[in-house]
Every structure is written in C-alpha cells, then in structure tokens.
mmCIF file with all atom_site columns, C-alpha atoms in Angstrom:
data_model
loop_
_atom_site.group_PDB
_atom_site.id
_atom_site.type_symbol
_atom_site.label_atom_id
_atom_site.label_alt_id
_atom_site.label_comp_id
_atom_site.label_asym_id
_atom_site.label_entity_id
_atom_site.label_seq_id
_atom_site.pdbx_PDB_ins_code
_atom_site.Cartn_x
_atom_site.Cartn_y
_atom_site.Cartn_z
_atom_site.occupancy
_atom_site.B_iso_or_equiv
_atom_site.pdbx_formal_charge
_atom_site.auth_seq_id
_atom_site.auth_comp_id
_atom_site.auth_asym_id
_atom_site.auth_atom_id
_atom_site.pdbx_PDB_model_num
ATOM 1   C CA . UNK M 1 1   ? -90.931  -46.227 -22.387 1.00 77.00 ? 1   UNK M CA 1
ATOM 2   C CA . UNK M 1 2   ? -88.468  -48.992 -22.937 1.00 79.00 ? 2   UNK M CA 1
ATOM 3   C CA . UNK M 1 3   ? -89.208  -51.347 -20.641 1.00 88.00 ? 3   UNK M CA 1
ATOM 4   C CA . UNK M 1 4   ? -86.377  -51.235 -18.646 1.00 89.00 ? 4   UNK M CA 1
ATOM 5   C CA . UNK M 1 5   ? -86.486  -50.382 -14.821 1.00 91.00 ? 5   UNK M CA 1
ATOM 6   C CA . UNK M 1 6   ? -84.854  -47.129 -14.104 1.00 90.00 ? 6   UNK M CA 1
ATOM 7   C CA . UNK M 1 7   ? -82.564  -48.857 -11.365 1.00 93.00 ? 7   UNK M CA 1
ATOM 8   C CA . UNK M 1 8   ? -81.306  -51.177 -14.039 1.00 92.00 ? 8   UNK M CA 1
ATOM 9   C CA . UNK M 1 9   ? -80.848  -47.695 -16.666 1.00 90.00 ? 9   UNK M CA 1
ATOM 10  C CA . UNK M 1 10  ? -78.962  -45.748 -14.082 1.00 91.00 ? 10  UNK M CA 1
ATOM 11  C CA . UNK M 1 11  ? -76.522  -49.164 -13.114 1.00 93.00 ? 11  UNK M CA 1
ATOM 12  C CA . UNK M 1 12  ? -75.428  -50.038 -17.120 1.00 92.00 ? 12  UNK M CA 1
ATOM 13  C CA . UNK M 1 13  ? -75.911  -46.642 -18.546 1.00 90.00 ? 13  UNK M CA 1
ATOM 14  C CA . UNK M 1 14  ? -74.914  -43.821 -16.106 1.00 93.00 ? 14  UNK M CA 1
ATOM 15  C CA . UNK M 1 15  ? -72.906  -42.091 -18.775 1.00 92.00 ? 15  UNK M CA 1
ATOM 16  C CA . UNK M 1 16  ? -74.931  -42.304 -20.963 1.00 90.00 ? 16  UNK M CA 1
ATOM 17  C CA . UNK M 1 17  ? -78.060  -40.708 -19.129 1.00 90.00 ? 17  UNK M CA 1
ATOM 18  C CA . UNK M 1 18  ? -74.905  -37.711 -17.482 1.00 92.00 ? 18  UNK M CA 1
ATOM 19  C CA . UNK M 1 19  ? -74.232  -36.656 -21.123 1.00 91.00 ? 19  UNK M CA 1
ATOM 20  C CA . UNK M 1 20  ? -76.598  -37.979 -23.894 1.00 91.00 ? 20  UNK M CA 1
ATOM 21  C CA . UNK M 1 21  ? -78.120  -34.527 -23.796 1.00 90.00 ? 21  UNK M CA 1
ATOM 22  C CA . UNK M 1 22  ? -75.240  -33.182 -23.917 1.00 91.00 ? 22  UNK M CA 1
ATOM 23  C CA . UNK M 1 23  ? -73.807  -35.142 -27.322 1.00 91.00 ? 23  UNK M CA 1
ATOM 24  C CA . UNK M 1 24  ? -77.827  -34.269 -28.727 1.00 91.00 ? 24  UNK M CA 1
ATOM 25  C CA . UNK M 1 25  ? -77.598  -31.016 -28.377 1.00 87.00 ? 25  UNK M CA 1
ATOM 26  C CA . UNK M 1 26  ? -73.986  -30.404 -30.064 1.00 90.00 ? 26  UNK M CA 1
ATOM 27  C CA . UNK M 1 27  ? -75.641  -32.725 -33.102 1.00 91.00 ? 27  UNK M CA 1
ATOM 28  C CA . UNK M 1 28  ? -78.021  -30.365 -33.572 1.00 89.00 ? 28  UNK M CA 1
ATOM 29  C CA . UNK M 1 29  ? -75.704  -27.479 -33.227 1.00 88.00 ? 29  UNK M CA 1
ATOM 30  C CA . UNK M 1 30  ? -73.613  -28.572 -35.679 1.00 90.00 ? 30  UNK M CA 1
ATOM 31  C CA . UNK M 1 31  ? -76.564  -29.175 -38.075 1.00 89.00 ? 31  UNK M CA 1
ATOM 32  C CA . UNK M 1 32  ? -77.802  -25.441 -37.145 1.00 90.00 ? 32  UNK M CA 1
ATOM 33  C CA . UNK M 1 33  ? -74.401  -23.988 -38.016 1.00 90.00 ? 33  UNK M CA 1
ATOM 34  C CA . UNK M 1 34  ? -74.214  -26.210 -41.180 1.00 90.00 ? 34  UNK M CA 1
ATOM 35  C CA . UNK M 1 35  ? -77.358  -24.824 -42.486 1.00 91.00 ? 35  UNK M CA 1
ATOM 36  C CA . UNK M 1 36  ? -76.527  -21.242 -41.381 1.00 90.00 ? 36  UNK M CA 1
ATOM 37  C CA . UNK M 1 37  ? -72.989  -21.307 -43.536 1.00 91.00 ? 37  UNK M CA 1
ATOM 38  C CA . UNK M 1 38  ? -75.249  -22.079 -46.450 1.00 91.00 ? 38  UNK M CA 1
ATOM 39  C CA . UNK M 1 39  ? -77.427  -20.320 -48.953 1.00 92.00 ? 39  UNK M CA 1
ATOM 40  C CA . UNK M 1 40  ? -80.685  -18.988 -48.971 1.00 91.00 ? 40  UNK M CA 1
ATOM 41  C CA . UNK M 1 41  ? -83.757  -18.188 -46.628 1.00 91.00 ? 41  UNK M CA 1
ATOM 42  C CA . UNK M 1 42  ? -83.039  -21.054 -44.478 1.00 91.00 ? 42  UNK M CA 1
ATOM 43  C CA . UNK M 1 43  ? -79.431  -19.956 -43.635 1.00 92.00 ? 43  UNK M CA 1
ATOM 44  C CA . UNK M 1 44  ? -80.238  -16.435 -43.124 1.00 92.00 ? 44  UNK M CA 1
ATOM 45  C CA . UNK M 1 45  ? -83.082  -17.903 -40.211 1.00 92.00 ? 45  UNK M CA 1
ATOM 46  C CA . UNK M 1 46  ? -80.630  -19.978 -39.016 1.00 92.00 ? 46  UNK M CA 1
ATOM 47  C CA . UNK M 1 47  ? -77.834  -17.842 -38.818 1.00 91.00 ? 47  UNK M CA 1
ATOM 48  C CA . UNK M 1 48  ? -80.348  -15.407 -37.039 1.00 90.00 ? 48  UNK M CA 1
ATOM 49  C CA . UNK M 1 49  ? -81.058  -17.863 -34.636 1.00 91.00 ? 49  UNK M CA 1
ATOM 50  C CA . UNK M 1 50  ? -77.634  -18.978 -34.077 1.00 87.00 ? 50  UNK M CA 1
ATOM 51  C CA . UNK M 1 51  ? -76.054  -15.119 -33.369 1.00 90.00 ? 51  UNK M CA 1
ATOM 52  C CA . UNK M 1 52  ? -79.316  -14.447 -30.373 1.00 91.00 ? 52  UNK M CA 1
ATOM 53  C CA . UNK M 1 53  ? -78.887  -18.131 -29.104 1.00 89.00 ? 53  UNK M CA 1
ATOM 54  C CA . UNK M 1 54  ? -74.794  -17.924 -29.240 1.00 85.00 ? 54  UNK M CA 1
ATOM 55  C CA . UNK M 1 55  ? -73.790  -14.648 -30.164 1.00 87.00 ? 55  UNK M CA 1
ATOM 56  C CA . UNK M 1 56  ? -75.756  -12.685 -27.901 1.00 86.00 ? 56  UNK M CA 1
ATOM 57  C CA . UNK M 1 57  ? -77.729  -10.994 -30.273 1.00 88.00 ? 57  UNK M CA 1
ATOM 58  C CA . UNK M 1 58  ? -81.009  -9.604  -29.642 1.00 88.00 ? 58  UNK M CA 1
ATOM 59  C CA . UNK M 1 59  ? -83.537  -7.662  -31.294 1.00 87.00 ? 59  UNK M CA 1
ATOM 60  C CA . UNK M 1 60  ? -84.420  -4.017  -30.289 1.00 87.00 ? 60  UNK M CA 1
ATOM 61  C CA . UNK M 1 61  ? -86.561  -1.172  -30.860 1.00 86.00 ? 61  UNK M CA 1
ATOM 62  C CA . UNK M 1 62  ? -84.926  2.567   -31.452 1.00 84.00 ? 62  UNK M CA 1
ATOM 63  C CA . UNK M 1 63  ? -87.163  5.566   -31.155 1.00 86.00 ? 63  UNK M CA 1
ATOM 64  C CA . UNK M 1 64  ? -85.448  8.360   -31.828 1.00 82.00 ? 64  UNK M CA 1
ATOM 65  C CA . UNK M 1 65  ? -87.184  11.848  -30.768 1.00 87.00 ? 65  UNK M CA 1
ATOM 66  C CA . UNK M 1 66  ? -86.568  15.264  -32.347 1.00 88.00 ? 66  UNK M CA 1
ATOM 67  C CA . UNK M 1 67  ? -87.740  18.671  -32.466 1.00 85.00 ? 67  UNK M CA 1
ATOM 68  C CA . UNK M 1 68  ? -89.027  20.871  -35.238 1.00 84.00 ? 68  UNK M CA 1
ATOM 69  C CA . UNK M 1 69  ? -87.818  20.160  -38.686 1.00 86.00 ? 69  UNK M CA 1
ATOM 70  C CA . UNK M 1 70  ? -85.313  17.274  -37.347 1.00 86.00 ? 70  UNK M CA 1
ATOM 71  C CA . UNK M 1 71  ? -83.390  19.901  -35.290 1.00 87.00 ? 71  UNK M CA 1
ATOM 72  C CA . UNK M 1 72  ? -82.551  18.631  -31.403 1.00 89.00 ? 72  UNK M CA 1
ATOM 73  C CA . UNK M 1 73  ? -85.224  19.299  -29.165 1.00 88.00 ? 73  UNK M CA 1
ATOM 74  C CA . UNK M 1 74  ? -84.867  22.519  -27.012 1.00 85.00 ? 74  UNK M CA 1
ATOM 75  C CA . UNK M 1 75  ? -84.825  22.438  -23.476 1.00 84.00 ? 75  UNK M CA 1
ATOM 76  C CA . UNK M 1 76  ? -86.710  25.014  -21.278 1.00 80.00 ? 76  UNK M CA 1
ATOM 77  C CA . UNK M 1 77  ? -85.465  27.123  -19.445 1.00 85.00 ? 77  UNK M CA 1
ATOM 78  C CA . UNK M 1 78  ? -88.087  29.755  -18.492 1.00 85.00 ? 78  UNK M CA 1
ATOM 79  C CA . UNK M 1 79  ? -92.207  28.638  -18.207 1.00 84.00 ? 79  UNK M CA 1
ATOM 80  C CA . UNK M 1 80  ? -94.366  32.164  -18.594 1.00 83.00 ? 80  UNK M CA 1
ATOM 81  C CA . UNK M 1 81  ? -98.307  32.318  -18.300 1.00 80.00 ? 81  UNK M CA 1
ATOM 82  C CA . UNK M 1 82  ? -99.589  34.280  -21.961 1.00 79.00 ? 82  UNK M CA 1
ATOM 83  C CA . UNK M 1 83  ? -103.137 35.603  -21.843 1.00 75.00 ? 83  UNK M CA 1
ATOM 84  C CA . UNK M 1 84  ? -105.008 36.297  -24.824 1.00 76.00 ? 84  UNK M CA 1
ATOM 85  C CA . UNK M 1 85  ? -107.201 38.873  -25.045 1.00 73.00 ? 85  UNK M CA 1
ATOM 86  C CA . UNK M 1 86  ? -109.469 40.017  -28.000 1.00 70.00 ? 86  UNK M CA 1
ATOM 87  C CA . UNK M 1 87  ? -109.283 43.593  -28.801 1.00 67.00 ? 87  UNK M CA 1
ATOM 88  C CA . UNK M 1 88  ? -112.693 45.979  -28.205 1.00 69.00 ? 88  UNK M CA 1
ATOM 89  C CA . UNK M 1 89  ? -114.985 45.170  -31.172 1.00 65.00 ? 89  UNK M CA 1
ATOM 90  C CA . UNK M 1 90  ? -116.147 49.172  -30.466 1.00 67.00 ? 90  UNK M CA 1
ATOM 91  C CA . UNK M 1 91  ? -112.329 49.620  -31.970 1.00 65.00 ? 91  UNK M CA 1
ATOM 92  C CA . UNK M 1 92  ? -112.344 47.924  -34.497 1.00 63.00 ? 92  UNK M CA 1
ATOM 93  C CA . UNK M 1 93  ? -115.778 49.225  -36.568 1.00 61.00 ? 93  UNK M CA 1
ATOM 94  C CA . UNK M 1 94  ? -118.815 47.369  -37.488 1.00 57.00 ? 94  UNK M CA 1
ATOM 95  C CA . UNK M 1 95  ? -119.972 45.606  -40.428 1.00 59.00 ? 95  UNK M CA 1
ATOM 96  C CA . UNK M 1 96  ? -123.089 46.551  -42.433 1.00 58.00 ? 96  UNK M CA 1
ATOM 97  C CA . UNK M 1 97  ? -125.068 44.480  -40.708 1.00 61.00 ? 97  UNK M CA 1
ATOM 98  C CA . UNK M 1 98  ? -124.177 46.443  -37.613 1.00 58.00 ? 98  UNK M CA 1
ATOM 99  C CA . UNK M 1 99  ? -122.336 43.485  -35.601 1.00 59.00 ? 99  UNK M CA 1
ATOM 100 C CA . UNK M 1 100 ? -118.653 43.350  -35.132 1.00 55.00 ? 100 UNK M CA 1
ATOM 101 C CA . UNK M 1 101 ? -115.929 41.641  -37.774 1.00 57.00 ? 101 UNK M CA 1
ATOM 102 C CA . UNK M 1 102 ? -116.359 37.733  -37.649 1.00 60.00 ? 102 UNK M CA 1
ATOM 103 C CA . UNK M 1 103 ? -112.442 37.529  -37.753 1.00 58.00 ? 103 UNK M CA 1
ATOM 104 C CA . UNK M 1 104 ? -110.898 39.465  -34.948 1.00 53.00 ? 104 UNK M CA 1
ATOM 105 C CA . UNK M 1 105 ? -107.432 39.839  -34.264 1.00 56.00 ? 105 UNK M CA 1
ATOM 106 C CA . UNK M 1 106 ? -105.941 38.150  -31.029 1.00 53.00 ? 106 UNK M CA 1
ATOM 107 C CA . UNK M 1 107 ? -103.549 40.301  -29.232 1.00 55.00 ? 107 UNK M CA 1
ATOM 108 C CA . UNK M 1 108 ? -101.080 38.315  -26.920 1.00 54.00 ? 108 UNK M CA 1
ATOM 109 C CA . UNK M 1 109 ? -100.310 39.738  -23.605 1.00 53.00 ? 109 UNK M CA 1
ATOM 110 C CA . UNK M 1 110 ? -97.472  38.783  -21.201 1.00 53.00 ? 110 UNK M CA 1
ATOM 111 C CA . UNK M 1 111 ? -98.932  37.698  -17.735 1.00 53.00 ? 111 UNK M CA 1
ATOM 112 C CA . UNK M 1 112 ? -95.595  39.256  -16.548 1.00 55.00 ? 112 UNK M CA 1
ATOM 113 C CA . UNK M 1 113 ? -95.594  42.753  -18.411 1.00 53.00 ? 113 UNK M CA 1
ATOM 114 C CA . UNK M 1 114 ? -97.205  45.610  -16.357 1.00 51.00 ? 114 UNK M CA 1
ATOM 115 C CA . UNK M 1 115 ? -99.099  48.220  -18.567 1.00 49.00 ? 115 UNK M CA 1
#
C-alpha cells in the first residue's frame, strides 16, 4: 500500500515493523482507560471492557435451585412404590340416580405394607 518494496521496509524500518503494534495498541489503551476514569455511559462501557480485557472479569450466569418454599432441597434417602386404589363404590352408597358418587375418595396403599 505504500509503494515501497517490503525488502526495502524490513532494511530502514525493522523497529519499527517489531513494535509499531506494540506502541498502537498502548495508544489506544491509554485512550480506553482515559475514557473509563470518566463520567457517564461511555466510561461505565469502557471500564466494563477494560476489567474482562485486563482485569479478568467475565460475565456469568447463577442458577440457584431450591426446594419448597425456599427451604434446601431434601435428599432421598428411601424410594417406595405407592399404589392407589379406589375404595368399593358398593361401600360407599349410591346416588339417586342409582350410579356411584362422582367424587370418590382415593385410599393410598404402601406397596410394602402386608394386610
């Protein structure tokens, strides 16, 4: 781009190829922390960008589980089979109509109870 062979660059400005990156990149550091010492939305984004970039910020996600009503979750320590089992509409009566109660109780039985 300006006009110059790269043998010639590399023979009169060898330094200046080594650490012109360098020099450019602690310009615009200093202009970064400039701005981030200031006021206002563009300091806070530049201060954020400044602490991940320098500070080894980063940004993360906490999820945070719980159990009932905010209490700590509760292991298990025991896994049991429950059966339900409706009771015998012939128990229980019939309606006028001569069928059984719409709204039957549901007993719960334990698979590991012996009756």
């Amino acid at each position: 781009m300006v006009g110059v062979d790269p043998k010639t660059l590399r023979k009169h400005y060898k330094h200046e190829l080594a650490f012109g990156h360098t020099k450019a990149n602690a310009k615009v550091a200093e202009n970064l922390f400039r701005k981030a010492r200031g006021e206002g939305r563009e300091a806070v984004i530049a201060a954020i960008f400044w602490l991940k970039a320098r500070g080894r910020w980063k940004e993360t996600s906490v999820n945070e589980h719980s159990g009932l009503d905010g209490k700590p979750i509760e292991q298990v320590h025991e896994i049991r089979r429950i059966i339900l089992r409706a009771p015998d509409p012939a128990s229980l009566g019939k309606t006028p109509s001569g069928s059984p109660p719409a709204n039957l109780p549901v007993t719960l039985w334990d698979a590991d109870r012996t009756e």
